[in-house]
Short mmCIF file of C-alpha atoms and ligand atoms in Angstrom, two decimals:
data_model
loop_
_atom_site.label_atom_id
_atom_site.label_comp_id
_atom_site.label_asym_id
_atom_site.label_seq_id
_atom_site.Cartn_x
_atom_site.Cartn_y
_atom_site.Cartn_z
CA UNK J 22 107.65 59.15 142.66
CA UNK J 23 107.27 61.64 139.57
CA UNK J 24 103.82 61.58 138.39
CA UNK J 25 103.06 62.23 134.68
CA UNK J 26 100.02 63.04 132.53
CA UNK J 27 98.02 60.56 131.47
CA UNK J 28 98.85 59.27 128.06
CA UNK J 29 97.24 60.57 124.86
CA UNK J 30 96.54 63.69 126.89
CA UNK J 31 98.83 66.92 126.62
CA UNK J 32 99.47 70.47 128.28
CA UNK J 33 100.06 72.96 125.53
CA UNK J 34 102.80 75.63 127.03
CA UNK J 35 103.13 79.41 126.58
CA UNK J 36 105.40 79.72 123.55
CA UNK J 37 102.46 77.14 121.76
CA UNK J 38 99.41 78.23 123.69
CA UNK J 39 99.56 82.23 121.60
CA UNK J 40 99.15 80.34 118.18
CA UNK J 41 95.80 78.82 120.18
CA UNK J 42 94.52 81.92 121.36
CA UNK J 43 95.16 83.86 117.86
CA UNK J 44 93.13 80.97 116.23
CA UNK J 45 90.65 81.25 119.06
CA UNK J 46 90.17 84.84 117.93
CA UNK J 47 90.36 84.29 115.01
CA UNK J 48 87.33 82.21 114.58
CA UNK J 49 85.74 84.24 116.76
CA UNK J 50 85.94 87.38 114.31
CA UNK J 51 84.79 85.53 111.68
CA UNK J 52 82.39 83.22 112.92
CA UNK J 53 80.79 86.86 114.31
CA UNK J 54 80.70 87.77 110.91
CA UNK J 55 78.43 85.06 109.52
CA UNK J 56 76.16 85.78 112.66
CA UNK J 57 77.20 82.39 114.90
CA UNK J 58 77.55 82.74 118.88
CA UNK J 59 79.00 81.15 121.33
CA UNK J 60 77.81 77.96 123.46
CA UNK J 61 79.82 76.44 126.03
CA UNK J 62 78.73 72.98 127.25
CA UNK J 63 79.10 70.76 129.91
CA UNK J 64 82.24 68.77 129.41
CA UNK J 65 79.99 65.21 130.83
CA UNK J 66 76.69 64.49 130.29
CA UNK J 67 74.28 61.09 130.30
CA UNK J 68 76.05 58.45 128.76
CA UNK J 69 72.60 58.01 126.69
CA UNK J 70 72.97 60.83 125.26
CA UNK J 71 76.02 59.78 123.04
CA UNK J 72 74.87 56.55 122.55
CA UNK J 73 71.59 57.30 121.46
CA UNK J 74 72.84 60.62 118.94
CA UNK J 75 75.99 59.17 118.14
CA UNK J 76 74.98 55.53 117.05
CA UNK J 77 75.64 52.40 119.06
CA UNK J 78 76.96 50.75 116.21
CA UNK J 79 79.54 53.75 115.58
CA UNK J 80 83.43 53.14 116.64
CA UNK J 81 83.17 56.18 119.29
CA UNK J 82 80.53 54.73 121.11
CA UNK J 83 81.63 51.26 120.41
CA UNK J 84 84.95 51.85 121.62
CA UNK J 85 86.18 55.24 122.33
CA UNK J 86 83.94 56.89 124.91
CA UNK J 87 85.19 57.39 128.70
CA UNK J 88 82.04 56.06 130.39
CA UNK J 89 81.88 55.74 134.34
CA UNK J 90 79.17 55.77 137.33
CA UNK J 91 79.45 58.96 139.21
CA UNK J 92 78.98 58.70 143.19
CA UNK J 93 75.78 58.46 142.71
CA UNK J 94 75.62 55.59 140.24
CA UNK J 95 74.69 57.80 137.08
CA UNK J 96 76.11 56.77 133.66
CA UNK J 97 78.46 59.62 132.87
CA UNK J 98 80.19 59.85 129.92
CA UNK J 99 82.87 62.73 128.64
CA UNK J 100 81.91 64.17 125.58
CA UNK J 101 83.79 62.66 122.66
CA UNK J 102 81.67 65.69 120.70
CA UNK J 103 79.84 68.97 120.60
CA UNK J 104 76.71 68.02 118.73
CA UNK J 105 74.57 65.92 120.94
CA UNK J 106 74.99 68.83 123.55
CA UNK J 107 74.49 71.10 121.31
CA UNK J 108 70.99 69.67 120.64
CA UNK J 109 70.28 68.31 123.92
CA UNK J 110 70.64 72.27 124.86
CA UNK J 111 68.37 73.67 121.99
CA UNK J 112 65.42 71.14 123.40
CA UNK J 113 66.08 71.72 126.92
CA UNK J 114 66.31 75.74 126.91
CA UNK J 115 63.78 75.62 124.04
CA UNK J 116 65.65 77.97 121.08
CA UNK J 117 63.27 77.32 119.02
CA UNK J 118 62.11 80.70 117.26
CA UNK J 119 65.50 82.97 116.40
CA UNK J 120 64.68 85.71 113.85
CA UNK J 121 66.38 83.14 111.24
CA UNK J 122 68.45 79.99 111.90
CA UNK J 123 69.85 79.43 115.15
CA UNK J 124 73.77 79.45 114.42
CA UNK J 125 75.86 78.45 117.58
CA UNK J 126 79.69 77.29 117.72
CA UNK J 127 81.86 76.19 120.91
CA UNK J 128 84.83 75.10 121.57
CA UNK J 129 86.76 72.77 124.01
CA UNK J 130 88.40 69.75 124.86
CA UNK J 131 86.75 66.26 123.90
CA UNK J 132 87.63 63.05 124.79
CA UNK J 133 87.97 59.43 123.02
CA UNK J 134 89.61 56.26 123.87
CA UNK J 135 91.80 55.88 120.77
CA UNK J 136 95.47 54.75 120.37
CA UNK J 137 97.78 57.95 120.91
CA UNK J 138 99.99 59.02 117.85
CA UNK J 139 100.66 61.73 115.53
CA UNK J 140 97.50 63.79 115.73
CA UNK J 141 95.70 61.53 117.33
CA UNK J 142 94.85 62.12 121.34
CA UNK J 143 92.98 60.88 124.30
CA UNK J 144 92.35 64.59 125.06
CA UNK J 145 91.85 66.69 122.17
CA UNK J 146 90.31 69.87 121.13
CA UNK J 147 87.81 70.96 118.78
CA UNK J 148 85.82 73.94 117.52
CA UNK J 149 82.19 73.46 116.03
CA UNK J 150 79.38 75.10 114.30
CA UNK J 151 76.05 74.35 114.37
CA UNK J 152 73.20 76.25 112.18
CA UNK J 153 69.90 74.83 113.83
CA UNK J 154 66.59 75.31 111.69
CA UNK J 155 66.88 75.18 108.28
CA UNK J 156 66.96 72.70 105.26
CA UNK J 157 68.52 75.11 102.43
CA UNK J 158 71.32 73.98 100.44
CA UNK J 159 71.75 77.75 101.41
CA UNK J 160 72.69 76.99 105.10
CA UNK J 161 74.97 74.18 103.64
CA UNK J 162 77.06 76.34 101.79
CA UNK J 163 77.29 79.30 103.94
CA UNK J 164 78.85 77.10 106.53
CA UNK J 165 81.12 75.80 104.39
CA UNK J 166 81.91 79.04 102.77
CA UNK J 167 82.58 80.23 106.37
CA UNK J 168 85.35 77.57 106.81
CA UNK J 169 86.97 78.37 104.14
CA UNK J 170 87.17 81.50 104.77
CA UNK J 171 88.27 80.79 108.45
CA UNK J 172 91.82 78.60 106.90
CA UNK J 173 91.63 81.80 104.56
CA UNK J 174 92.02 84.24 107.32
CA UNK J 175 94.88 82.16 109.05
CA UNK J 176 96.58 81.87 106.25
CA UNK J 177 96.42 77.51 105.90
CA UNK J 178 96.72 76.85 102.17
CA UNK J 179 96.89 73.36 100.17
CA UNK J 180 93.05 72.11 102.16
CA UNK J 181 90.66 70.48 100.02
CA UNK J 182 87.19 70.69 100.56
CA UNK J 183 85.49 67.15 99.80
CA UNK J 184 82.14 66.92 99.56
CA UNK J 185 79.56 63.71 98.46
CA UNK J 186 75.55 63.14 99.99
CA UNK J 187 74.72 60.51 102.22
CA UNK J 188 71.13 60.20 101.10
CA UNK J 189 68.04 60.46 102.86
CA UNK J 190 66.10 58.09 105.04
CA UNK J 191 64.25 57.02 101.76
CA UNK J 192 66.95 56.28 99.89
CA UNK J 193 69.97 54.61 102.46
CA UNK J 194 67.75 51.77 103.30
CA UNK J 195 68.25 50.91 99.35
CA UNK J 196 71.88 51.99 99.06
CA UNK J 197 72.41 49.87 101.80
CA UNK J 198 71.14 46.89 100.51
CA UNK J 199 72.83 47.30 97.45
CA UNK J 200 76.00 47.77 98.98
CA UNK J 201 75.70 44.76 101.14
CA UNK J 202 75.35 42.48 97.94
CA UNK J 203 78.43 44.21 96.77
CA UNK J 204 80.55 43.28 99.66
CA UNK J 205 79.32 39.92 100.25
CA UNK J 206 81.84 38.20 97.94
CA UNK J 207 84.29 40.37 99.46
CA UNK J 208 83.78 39.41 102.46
CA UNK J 209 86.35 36.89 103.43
CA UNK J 210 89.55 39.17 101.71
CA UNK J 211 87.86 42.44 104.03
CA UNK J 212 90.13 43.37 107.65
CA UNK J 213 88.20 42.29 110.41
CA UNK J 214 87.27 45.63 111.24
CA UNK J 215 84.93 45.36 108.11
CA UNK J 216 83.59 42.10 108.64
CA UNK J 217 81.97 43.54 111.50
CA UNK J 218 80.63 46.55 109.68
CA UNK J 219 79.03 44.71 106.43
CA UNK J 220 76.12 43.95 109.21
CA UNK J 221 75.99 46.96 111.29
CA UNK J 222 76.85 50.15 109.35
CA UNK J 223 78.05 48.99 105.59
CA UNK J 224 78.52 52.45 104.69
CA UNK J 225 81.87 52.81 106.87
CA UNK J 226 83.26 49.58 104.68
CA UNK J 227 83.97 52.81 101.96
CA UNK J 228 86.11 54.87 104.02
CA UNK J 229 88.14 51.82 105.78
CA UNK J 230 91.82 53.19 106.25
CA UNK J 231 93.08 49.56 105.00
CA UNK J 232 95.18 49.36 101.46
CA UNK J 233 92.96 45.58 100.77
CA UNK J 234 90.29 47.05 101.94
CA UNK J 235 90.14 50.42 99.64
CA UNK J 236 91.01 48.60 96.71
CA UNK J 237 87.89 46.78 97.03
CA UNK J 238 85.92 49.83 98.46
CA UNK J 239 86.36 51.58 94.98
CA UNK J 240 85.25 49.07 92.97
CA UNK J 241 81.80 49.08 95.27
CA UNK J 242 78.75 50.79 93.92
CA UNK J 243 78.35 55.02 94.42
CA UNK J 244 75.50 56.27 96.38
CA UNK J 245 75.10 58.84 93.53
CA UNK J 246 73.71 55.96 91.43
CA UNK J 247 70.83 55.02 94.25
CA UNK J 248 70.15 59.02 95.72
CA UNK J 249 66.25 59.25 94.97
CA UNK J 250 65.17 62.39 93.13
CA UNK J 251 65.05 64.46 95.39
CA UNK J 252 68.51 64.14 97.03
CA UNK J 253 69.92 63.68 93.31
CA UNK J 254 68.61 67.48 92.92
CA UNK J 255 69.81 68.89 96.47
CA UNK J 256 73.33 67.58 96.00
CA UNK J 257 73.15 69.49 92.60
CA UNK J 258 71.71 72.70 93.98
CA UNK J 259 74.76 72.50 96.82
CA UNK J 260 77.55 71.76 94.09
CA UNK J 261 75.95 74.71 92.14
CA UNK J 262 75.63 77.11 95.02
CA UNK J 263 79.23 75.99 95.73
CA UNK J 264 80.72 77.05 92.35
CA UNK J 265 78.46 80.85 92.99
CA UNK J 266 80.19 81.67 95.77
CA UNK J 267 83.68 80.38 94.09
CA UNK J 268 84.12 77.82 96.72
CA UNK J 269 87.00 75.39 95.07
CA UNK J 270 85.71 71.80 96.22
CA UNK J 271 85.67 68.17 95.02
CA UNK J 272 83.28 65.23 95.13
CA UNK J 273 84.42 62.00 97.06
CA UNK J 274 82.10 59.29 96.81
CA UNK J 275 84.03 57.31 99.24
CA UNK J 276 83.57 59.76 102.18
CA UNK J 277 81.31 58.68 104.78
CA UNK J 278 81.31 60.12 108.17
CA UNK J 279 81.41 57.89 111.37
CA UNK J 280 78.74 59.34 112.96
CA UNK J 281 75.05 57.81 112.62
CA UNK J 282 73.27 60.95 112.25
CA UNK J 283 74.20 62.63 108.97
CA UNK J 284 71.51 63.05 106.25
CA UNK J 285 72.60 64.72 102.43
CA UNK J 286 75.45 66.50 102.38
CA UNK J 287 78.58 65.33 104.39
CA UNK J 288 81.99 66.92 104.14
CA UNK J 289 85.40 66.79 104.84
CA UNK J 290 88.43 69.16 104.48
CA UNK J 291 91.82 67.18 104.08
CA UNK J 292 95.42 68.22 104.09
CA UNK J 293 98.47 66.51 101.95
CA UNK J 294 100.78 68.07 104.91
CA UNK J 295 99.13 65.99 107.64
CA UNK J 296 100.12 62.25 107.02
CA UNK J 297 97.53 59.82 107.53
CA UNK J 298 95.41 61.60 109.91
CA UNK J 299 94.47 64.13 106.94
CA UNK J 300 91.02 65.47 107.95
CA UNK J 301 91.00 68.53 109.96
CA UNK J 302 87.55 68.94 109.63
CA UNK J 303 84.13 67.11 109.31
CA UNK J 304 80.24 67.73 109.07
CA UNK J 305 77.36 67.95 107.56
CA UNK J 306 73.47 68.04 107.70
CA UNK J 307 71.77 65.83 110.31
CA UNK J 308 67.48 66.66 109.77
CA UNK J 309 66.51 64.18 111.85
CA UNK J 310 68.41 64.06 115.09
CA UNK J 311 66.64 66.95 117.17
CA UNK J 312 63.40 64.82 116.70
CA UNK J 313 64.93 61.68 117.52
CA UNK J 314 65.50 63.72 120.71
CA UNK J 315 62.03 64.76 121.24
CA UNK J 316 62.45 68.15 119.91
CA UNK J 317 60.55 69.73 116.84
CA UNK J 318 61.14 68.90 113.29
CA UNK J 319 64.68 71.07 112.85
CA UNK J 320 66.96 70.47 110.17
CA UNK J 321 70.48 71.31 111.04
CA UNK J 322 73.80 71.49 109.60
CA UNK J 323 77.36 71.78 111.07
CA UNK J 324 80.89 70.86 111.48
CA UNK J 325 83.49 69.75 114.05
CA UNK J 326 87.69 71.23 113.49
CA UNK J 327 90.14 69.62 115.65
CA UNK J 328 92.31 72.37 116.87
CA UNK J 329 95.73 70.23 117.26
CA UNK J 330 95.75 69.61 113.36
CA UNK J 331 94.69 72.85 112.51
CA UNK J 332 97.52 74.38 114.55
CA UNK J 333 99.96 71.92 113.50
CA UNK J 334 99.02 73.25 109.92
CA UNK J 335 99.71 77.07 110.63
CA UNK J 336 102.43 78.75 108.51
CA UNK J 337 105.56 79.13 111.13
CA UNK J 338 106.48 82.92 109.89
CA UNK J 339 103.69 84.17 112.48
CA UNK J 340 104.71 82.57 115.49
CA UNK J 341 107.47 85.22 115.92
CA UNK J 342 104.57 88.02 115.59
CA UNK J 343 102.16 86.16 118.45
CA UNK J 344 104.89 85.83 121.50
CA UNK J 345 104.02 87.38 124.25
CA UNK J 346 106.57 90.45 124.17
CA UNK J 347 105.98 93.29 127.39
CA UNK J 348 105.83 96.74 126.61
CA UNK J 349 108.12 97.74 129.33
CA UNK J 350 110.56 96.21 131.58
CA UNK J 351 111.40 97.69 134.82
CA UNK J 352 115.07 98.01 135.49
CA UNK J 353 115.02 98.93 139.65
CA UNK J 354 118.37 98.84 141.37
CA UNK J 355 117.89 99.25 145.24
CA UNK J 356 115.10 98.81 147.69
CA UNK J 357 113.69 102.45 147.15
CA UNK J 358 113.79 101.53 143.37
CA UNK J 359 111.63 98.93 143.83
CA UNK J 360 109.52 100.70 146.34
CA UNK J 361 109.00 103.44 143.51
CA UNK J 362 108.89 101.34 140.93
CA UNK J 363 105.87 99.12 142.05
CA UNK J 364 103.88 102.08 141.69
CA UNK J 365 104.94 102.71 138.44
CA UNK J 366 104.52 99.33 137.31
CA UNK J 367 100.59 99.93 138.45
CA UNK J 368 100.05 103.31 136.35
CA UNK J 369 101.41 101.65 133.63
CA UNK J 370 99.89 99.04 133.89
CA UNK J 371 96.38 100.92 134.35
CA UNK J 372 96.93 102.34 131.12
CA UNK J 373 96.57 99.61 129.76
CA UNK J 374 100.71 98.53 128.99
CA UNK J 375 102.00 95.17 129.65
CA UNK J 376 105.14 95.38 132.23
CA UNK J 377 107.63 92.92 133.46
CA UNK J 378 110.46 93.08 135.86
CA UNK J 379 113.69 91.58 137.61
CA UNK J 380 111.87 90.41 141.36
CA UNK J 381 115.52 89.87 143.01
CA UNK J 382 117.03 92.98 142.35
CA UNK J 383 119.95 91.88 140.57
CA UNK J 384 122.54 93.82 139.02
CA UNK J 385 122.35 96.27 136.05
CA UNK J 386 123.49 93.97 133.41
CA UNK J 387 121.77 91.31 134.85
CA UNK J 388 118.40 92.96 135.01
CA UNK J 389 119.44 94.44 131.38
CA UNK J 390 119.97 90.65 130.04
CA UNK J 391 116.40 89.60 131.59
CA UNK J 392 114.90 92.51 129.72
CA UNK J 393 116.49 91.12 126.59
CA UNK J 394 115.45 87.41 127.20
CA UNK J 395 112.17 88.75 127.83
CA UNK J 396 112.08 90.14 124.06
CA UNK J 397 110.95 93.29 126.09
CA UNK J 398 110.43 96.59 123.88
CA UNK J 399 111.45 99.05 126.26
CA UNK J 400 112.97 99.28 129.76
CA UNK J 401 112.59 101.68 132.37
CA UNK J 402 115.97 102.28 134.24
CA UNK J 403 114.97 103.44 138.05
CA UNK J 404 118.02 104.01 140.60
CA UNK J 405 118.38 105.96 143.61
CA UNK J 406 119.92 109.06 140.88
CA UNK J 407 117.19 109.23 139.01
CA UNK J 408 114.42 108.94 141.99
CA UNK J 409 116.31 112.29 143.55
CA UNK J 410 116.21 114.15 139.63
CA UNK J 411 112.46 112.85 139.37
CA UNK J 412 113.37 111.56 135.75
CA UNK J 413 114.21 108.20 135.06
CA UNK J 414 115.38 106.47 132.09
CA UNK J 415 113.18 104.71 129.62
CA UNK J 416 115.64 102.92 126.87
CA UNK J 417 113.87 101.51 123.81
CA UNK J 418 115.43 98.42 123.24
CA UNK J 419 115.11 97.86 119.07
CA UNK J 420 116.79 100.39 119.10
CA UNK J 421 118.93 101.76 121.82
CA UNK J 422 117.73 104.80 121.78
CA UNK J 423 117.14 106.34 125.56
CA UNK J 424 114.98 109.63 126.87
CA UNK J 425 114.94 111.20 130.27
CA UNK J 426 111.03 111.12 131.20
CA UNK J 427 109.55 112.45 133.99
CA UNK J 428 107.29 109.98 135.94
CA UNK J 429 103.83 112.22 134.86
CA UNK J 430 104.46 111.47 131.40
CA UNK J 431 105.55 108.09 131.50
CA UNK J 432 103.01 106.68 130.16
CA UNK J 433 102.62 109.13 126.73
CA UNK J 434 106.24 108.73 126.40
CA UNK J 435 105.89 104.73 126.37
CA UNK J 436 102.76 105.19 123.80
CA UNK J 437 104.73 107.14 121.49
CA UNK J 438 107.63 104.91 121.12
CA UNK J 439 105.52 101.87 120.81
CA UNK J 440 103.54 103.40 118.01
CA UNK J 441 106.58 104.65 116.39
CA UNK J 442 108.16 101.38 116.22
CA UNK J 443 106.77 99.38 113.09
CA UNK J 444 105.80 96.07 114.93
CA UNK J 445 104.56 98.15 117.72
CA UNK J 446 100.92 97.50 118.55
P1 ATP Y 9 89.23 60.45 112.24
O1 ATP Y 9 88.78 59.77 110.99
O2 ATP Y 9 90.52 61.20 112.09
O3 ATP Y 9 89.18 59.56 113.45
P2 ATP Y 9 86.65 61.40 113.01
O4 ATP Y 9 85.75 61.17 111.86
O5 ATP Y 9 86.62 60.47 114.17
O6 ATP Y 9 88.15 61.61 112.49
P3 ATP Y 9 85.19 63.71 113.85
O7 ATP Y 9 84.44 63.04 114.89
O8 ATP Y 9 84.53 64.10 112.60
O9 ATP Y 9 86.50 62.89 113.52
O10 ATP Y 9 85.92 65.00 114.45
C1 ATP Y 9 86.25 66.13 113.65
C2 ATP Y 9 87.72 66.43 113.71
O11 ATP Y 9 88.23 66.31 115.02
C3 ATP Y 9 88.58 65.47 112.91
O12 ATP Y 9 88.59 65.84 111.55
C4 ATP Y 9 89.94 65.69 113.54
O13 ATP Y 9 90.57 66.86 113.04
C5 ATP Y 9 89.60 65.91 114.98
N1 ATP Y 9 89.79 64.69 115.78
C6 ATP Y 9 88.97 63.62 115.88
N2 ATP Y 9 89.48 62.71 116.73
C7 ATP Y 9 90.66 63.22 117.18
C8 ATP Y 9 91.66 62.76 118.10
N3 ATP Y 9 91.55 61.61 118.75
N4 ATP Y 9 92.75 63.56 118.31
C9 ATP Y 9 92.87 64.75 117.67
N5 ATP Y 9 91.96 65.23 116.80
C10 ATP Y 9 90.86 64.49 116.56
MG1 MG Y 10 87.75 58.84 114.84
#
């Protein structure tokens, strides 16, 4: 019986997995840049730990999370995010004093329960920041600023960067309320999916994906006309702080985020190229969650990118550029040949060169063909001749052009036609 992956969940294959690994480094650089480092979490924790951070009113805890009882009868769940871990590790290790903020991102698989289609998975892959410590509309727009600066760097164009304020714990009770009355006559024409959150969480009746049911959400009243005073001036400060540092963004009074523990500003960024799972990326601030947890009062903002959208957004003329391509394939023809050429293959590879070769020893044009499926830049010819001269053959293969090298300078000889070569690296 063939056995096959589970649905919703994916293996991503050399020829895809270089476009992951340049984005990986990618964000690495530039994350660097704007001072973040790295995390890496547990991929289960306490199913009370989602619940709790998450909401149990949300649709991921709801619905989505892959909960069990270990061996030992714990409540495990696997993480369907990085920010509860994120904050059950800042309590637990104690990070409370950096020199500044605390800025942390991680990356890795997460896991929800949803139905499976077009950029939507079981399994699925995301890369977050977190910037622990801080309340400035600063740390808001420095994050933000950083992603757009990340699509900037891979070169993703036509993202736009929505932004609106979910209020504060003074004034969402009100909004609430408001809203509520607002949807009540709606009720009965709302999907049922709505019906069921007018009682529990209102808010997520504005970002329904139903036609009906947006038609009706724009008509409902704005936040922006219940924000108290003080939320009415942060949002300003962010929008303001926004245009300084020529960030290009718009305001969406619609967007609400499906997690319970945003405060202020929320954010998305949305693509027209991605059909009607558009959001590569959410966030925002959450002020209240690392005390909900125990910890000290610590304002935090941050964001969550899922990697399969962003990749499926990359501009194709780069994928050429990222396969794997070795610096030198070995050509041996007879048993000494490969005897010699093993230890070749070592010093070359010492220095720090990526080599292939032909294991069964096939003919010439055989081996030669290999080298040329391989995309290989060079190959080094070794037969019985050219063991007894000492020199063997090294044949750059953009080219055609060949040089007699003796085995001592093997590996200048390689560096010098590699840097020589304009894609060379
Ligand atoms: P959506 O509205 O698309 O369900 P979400 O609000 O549930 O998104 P978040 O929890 O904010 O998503 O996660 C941040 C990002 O992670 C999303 O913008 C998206 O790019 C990605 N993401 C979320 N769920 C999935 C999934 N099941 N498969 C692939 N990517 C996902
Ligand atoms: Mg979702």
């Amino acid at each position: 019986m063939k056995i096959q992956s589970i649905r919703g969940v994916r293996d991503i294959l050399p020829g895809e997995i270089e476009k992951w690994q340049w984005v990986e480094r990618i964000a690495q650089h530039v994350f660097k840049r704007y001072g973040f480092q790295e995390i890496r979490l547990p991929v289960f924790e306490k199913t009370a730990l989602f619940s709790r951070s998450i909401g149990e009113t949300t649709d991921i805890v709801e619905k989505e999370m892959y909960t069990f009882a270990d061996r030992g009868g714990e409540q495990i769940t696997l993480r369907p995010e990085g920010t509860a871990s994120v904050v059950r590790a800042y309590i637990e290790h104690k990070l409370y004093n950096p020199p500044s903020v605390l800025k942390l991102y991680y990356l890795g698989p997460m896991f929800r329960y949803e139905r499976p289609q077009a950029g939507r998975f079981r399994q699925f892959y995301q890369i977050g920041i977190e910037a622990m410590g801080s309340a400035s509309p600063l740390v808001d727009v420095e994050v933000m600023t950083l992603l757009l600066d990340f699509f900037q760097q891979l070169g993703i164009t036509g993202l736009k960067l929505e932004i609106n304020s979910l209020g504060c714990p003074e004034c969402r009770p009100v909004y609430r309320e408001a809203l509520k009355a607002a949807i009540r006559p709606h009720l009965p024409e709302l999907c049922a999916n709505c019906t069921q959150r007018y009682e529990r969480n209102p808010l997520r009746v504005l970002d329904c994906k139903v036609e009906r049911d947006r038609e009706i959400a724009a008509t409902l009243p704005r936040f922006r006309d219940h924000w108290c005073a003080a939320c009415q001036e942060n949002f300003t400060e962010v929008c303001g702080l926004l245009d300084a540092a020529c960030a290009p963004y718009s305001i969406n009074p619609l967007l609400v985020r499906g997690l319970d523990y945003y405060s202020r500003t929320t954010f998305e960024v949305v693509s027209g190229n991605l059909g009607a799972q558009n959001a590569v990326c959410g966030g925002g601030r959450y002020d209240s969650l690392v005390e909900e947890f125990d910890g000290p009062p610590t304002p935090c903002f941050g964001f969550a990118l899922g990697m399969e959208r962003l990749i499926s957004l990359l501009p194709d003329d780069n994928s050429e550029d990222l396969r794997h391509r070795p610096d030198v394939f070995i050509v041996a023809l007879g048993d000494a040949a490969a005897r010699v050429s093993i230890g070749m293959a070592a010093r070359l590879r010492g220095d720090g060169f990526s080599v292939e070769r032909d294991y069964d020893g096939g003919s010439m044009k055989s081996q030669m063909r290999k080298a040329n499926r391989a995309a290989a830049r060079l190959t080094l010819i070794v037969g019985d001749n050219e063991i007894a001269a000492g020199k063997y053959t090294l044949k750059n293969m953009e080219n055609g052009e060949q040089r007699e090298i003796e085995e001592e300078s093997l590996s200048a000889a390689v560096t010098s036609i590699l840097n020589s070569e304009p894609d060379g690296d």
